[in-house]
mmCIF file with all atom_site columns, C-alpha atoms in Angstrom:
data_model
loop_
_atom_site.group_PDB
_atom_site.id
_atom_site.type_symbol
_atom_site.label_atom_id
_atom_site.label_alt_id
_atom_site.label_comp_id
_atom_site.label_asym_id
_atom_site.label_entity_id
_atom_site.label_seq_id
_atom_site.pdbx_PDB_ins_code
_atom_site.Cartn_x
_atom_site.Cartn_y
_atom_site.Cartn_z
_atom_site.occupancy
_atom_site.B_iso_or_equiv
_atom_site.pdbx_formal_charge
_atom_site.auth_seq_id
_atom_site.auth_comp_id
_atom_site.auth_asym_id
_atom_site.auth_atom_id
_atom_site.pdbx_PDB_model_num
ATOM 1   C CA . UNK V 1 1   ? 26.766 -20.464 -4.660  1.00 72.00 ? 1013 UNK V CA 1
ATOM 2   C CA . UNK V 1 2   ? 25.054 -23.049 -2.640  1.00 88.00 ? 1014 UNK V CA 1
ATOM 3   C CA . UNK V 1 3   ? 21.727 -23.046 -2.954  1.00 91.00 ? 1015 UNK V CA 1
ATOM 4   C CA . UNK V 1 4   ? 19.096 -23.289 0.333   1.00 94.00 ? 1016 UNK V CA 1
ATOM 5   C CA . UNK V 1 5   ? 17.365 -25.990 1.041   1.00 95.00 ? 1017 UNK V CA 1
ATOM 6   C CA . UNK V 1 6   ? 13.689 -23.936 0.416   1.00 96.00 ? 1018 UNK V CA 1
ATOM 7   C CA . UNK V 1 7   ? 14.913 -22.449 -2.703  1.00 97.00 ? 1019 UNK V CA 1
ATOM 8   C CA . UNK V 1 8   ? 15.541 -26.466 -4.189  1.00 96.00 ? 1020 UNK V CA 1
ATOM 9   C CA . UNK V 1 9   ? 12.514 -27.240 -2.756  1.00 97.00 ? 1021 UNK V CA 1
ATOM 10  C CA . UNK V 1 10  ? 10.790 -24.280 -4.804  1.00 98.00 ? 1022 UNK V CA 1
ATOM 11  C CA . UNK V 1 11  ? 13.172 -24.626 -7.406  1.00 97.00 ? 1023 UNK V CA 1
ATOM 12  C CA . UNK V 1 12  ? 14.296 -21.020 -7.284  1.00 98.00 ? 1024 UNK V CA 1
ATOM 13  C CA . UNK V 1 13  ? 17.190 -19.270 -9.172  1.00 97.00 ? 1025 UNK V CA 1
ATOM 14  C CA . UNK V 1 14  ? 19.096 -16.492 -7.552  1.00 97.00 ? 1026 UNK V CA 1
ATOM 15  C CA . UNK V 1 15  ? 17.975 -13.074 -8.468  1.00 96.00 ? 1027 UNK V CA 1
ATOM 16  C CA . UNK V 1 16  ? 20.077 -10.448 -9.785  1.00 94.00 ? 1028 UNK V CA 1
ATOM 17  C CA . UNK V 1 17  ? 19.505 -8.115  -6.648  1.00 94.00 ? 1029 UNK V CA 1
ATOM 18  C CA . UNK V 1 18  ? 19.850 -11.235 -4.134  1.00 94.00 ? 1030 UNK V CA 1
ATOM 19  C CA . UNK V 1 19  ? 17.604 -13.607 -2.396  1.00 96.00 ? 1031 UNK V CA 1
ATOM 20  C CA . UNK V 1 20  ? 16.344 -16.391 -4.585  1.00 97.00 ? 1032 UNK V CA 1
ATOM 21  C CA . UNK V 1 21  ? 13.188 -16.122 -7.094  1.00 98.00 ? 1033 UNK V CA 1
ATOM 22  C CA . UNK V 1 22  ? 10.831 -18.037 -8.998  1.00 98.00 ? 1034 UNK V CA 1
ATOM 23  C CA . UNK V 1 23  ? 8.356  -16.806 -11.214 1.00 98.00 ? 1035 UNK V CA 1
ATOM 24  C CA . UNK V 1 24  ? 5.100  -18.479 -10.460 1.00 98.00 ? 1036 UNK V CA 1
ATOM 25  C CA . UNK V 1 25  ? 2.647  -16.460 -12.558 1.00 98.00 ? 1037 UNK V CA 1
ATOM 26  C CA . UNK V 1 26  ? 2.139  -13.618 -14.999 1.00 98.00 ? 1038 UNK V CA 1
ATOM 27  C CA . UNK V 1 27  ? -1.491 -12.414 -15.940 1.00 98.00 ? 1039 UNK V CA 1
ATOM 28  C CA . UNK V 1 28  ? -2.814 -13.573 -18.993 1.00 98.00 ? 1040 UNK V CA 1
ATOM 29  C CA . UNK V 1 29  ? -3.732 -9.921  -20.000 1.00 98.00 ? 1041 UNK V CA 1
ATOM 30  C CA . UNK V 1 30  ? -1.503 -7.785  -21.430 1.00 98.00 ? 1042 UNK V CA 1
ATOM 31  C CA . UNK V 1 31  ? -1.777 -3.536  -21.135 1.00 98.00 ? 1043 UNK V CA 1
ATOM 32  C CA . UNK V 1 32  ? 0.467  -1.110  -23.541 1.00 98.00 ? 1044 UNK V CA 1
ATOM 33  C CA . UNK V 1 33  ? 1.677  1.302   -20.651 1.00 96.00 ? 1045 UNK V CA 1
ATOM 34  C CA . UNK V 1 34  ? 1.265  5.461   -22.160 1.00 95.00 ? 1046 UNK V CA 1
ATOM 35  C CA . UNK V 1 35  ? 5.597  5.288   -23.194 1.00 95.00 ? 1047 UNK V CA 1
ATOM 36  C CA . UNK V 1 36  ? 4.399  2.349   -25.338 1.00 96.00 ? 1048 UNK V CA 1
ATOM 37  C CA . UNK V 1 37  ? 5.894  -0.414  -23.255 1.00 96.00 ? 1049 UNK V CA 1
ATOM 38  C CA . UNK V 1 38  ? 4.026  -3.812  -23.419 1.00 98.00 ? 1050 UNK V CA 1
ATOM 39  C CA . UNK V 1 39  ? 3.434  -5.619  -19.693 1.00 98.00 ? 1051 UNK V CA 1
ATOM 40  C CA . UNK V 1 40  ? 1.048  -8.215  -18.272 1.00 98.00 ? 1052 UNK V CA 1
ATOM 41  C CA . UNK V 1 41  ? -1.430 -6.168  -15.918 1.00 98.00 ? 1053 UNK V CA 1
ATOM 42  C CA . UNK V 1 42  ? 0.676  -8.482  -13.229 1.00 98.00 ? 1054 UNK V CA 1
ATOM 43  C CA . UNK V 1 43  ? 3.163  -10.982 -12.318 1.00 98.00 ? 1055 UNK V CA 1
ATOM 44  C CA . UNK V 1 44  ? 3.886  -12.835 -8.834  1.00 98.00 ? 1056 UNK V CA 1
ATOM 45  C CA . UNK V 1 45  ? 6.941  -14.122 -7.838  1.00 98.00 ? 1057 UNK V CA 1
ATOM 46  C CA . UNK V 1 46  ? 8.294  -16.190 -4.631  1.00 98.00 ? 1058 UNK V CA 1
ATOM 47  C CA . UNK V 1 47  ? 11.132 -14.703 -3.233  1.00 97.00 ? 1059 UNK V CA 1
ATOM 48  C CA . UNK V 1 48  ? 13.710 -16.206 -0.511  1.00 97.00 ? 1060 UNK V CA 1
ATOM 49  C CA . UNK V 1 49  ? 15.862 -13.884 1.510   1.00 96.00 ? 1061 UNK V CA 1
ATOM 50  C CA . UNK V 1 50  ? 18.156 -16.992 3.388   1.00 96.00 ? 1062 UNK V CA 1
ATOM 51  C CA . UNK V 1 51  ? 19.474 -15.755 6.889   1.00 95.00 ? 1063 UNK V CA 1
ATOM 52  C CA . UNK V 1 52  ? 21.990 -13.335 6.629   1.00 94.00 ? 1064 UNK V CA 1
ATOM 53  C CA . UNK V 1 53  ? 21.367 -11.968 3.874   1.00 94.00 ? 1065 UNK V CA 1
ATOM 54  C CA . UNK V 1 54  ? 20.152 -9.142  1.950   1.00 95.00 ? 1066 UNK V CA 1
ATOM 55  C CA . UNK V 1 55  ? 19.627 -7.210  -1.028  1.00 95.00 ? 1067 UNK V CA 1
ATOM 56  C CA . UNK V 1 56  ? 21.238 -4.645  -3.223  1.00 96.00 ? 1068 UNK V CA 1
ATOM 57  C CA . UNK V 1 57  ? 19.665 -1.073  -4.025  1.00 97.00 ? 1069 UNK V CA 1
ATOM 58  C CA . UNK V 1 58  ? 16.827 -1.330  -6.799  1.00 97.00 ? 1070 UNK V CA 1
ATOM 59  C CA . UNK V 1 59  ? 13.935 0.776   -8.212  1.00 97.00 ? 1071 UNK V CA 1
ATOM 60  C CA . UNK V 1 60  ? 11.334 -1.446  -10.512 1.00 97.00 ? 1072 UNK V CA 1
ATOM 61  C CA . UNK V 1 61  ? 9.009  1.299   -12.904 1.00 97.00 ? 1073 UNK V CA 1
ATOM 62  C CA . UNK V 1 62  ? 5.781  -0.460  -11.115 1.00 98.00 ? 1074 UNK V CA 1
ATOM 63  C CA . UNK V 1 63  ? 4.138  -1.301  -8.320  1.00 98.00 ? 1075 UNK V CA 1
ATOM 64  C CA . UNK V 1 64  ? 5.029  -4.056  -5.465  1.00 98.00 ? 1076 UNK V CA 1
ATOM 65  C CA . UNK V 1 65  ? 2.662  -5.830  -2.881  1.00 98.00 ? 1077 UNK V CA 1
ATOM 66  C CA . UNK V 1 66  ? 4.970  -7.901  -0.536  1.00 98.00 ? 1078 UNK V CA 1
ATOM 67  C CA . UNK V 1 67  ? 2.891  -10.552 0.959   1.00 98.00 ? 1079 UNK V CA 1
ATOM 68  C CA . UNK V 1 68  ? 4.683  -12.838 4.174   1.00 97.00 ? 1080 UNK V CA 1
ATOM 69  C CA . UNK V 1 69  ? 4.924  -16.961 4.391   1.00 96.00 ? 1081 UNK V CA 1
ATOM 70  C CA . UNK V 1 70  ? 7.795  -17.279 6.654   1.00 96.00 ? 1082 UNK V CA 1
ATOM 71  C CA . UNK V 1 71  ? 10.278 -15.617 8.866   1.00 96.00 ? 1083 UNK V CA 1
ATOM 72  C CA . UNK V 1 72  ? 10.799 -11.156 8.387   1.00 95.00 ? 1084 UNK V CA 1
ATOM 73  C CA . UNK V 1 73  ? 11.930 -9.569  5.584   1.00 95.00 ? 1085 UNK V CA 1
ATOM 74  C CA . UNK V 1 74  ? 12.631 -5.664  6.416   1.00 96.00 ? 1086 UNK V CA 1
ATOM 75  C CA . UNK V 1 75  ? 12.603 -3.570  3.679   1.00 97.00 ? 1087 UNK V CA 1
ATOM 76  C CA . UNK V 1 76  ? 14.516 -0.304  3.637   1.00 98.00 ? 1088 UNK V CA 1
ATOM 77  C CA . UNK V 1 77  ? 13.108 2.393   1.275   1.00 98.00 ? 1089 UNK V CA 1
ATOM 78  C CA . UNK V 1 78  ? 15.033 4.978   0.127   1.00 98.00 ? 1090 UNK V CA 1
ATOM 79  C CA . UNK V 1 79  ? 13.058 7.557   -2.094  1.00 97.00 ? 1091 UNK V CA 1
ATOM 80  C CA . UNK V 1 80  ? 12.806 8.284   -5.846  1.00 97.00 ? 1092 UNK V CA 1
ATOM 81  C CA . UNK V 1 81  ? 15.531 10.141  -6.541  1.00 96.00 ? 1093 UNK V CA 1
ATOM 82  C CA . UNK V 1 82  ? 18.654 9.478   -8.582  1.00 96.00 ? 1094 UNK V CA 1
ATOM 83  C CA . UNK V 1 83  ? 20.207 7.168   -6.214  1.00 96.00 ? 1095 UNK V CA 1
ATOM 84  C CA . UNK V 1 84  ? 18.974 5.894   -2.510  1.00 97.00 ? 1096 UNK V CA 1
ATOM 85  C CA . UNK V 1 85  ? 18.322 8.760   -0.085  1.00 96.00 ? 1097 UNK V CA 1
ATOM 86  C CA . UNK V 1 86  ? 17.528 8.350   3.995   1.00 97.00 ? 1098 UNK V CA 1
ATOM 87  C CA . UNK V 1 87  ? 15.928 5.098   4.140   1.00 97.00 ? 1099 UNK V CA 1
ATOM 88  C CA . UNK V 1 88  ? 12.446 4.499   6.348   1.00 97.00 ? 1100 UNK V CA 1
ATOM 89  C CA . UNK V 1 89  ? 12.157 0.766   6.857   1.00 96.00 ? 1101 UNK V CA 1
ATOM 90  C CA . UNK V 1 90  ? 8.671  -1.927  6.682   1.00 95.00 ? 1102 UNK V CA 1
ATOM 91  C CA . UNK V 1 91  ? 8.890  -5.152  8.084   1.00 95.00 ? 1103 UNK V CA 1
ATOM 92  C CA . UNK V 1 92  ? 6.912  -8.226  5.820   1.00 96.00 ? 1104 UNK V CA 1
ATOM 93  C CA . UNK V 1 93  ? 5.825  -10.580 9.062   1.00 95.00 ? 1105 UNK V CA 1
ATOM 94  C CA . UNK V 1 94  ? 3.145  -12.537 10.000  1.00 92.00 ? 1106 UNK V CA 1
ATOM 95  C CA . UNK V 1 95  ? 2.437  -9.427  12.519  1.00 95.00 ? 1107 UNK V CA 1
ATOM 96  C CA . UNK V 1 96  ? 2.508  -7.112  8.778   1.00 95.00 ? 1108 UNK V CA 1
ATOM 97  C CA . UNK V 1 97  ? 1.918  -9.806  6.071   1.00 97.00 ? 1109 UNK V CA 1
ATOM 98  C CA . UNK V 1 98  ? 1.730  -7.161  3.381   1.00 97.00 ? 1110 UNK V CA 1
ATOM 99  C CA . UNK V 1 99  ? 3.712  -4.215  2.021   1.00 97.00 ? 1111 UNK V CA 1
ATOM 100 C CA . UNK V 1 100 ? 3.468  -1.796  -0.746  1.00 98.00 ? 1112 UNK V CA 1
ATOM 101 C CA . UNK V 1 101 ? 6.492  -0.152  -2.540  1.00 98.00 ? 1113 UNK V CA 1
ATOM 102 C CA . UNK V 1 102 ? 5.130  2.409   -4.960  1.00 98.00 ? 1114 UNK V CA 1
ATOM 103 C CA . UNK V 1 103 ? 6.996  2.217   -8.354  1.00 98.00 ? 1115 UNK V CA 1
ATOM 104 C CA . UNK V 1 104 ? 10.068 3.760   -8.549  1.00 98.00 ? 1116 UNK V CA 1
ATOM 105 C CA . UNK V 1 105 ? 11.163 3.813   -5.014  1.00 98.00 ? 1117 UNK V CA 1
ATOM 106 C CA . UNK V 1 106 ? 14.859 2.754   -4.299  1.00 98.00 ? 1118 UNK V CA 1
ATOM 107 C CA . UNK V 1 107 ? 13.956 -0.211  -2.046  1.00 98.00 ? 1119 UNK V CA 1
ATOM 108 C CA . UNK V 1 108 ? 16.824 -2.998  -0.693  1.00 97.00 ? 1120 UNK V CA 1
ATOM 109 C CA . UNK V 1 109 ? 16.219 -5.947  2.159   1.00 96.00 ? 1121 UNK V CA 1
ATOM 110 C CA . UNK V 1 110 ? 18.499 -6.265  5.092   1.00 94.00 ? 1122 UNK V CA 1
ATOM 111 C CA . UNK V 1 111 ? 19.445 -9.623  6.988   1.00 93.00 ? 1123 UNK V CA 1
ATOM 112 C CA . UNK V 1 112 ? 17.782 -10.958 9.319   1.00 92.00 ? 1124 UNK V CA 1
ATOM 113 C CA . UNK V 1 113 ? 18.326 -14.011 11.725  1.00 94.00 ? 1125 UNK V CA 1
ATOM 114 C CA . UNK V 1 114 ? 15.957 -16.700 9.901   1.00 94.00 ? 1126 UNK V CA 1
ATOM 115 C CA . UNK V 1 115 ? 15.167 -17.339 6.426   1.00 96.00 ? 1127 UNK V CA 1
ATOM 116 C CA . UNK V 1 116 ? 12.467 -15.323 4.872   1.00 96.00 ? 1128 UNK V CA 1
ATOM 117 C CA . UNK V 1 117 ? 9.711  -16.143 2.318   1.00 97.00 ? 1129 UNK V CA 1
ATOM 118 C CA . UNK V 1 118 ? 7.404  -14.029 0.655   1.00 97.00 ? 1130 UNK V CA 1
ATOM 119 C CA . UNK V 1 119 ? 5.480  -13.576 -2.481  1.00 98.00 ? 1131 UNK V CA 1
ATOM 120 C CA . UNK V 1 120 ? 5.851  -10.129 -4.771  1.00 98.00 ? 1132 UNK V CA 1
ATOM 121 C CA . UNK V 1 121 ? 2.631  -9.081  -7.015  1.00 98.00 ? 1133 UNK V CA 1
ATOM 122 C CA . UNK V 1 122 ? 4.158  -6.474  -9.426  1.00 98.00 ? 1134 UNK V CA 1
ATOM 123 C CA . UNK V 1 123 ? 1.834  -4.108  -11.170 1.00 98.00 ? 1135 UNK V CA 1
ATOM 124 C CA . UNK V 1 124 ? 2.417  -3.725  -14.260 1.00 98.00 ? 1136 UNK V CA 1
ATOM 125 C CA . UNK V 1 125 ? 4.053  -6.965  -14.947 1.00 98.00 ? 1137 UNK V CA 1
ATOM 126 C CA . UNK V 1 126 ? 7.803  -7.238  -13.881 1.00 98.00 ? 1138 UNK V CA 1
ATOM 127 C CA . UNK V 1 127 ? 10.232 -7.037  -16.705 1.00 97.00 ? 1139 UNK V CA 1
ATOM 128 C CA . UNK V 1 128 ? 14.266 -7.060  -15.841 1.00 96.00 ? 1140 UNK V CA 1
ATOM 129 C CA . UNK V 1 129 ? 13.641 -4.156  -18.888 1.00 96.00 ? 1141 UNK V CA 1
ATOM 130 C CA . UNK V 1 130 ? 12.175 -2.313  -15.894 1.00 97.00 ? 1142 UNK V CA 1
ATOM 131 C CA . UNK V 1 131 ? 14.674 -2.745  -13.265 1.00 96.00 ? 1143 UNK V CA 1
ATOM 132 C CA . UNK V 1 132 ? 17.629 -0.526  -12.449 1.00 97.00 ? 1144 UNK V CA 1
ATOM 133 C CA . UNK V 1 133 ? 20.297 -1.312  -9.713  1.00 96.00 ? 1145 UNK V CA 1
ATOM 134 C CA . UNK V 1 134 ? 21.511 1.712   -8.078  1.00 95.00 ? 1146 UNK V CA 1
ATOM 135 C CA . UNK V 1 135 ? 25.700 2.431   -8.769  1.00 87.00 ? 1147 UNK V CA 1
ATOM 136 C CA . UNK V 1 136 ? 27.922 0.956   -6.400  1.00 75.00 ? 1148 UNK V CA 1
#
């Protein structure tokens, strides 16, 4: 896998869903969720959706604020149940710089004609512990 030009620039990896990621923060502050769980109280990541591209069906246990830097990523979101249902779809622009998937929400990105860059505040903390791709 080649990597884009913007993701050596950022020096981001490829994510497990798709796109290209880079941590570049995690709160300082840790919070012991009510199941026990230890997570920051947040994390941020860049994430780069190249042309063309997009991602496969997830659910993360917390909260996500997408915030826009370049180009559209649309998000399709597809309910809470036990895999994706009818999806209703946000677009993460300059014209809609932020979006909010509640936790536990199948969500997945679809391709679009430019590259896309935005940022992803998760809340509680990301952990890969969290995240569940849905069966192909």
């Amino acid at each position: 896998m080649t990597r884009p030009p913007l993701a050596e620039t950022l020096d981001l990896e490829p994510h497990p869903e798709g796109g290209w990621y880079r941590r570049t923060w995690r709160s300082p502050v840790d919070v012991t969720l009510a199941d026990g769980r230890v997570r920051p109280t947040a994390t941020l990541i860049y994430f780069l959706l190249p042309a063309g591209e997009s991602s496969a069906w997830h659910k993360v246990a917390s909260d996500e604020l997408w915030m826009a830097h370049t180009g559209v990523v649309t998000l399709e979101l597809g309910g809470d149940g036990p895999a994706p249902g009818a999806p209703t779809t946000l677009a993460v622009d300059v014209d809609h710089p932020q979006a909010h998937v509640p936790a536990g929400v199948w969500q997945r990105t679809v391709p679009s004609a430019a590259d896309a860059l935005v940022s992803c505040l998760v809340s509680p903390g990301f952990d890969f512990d969290d995240f569940e791709l849905a069966p192909s």
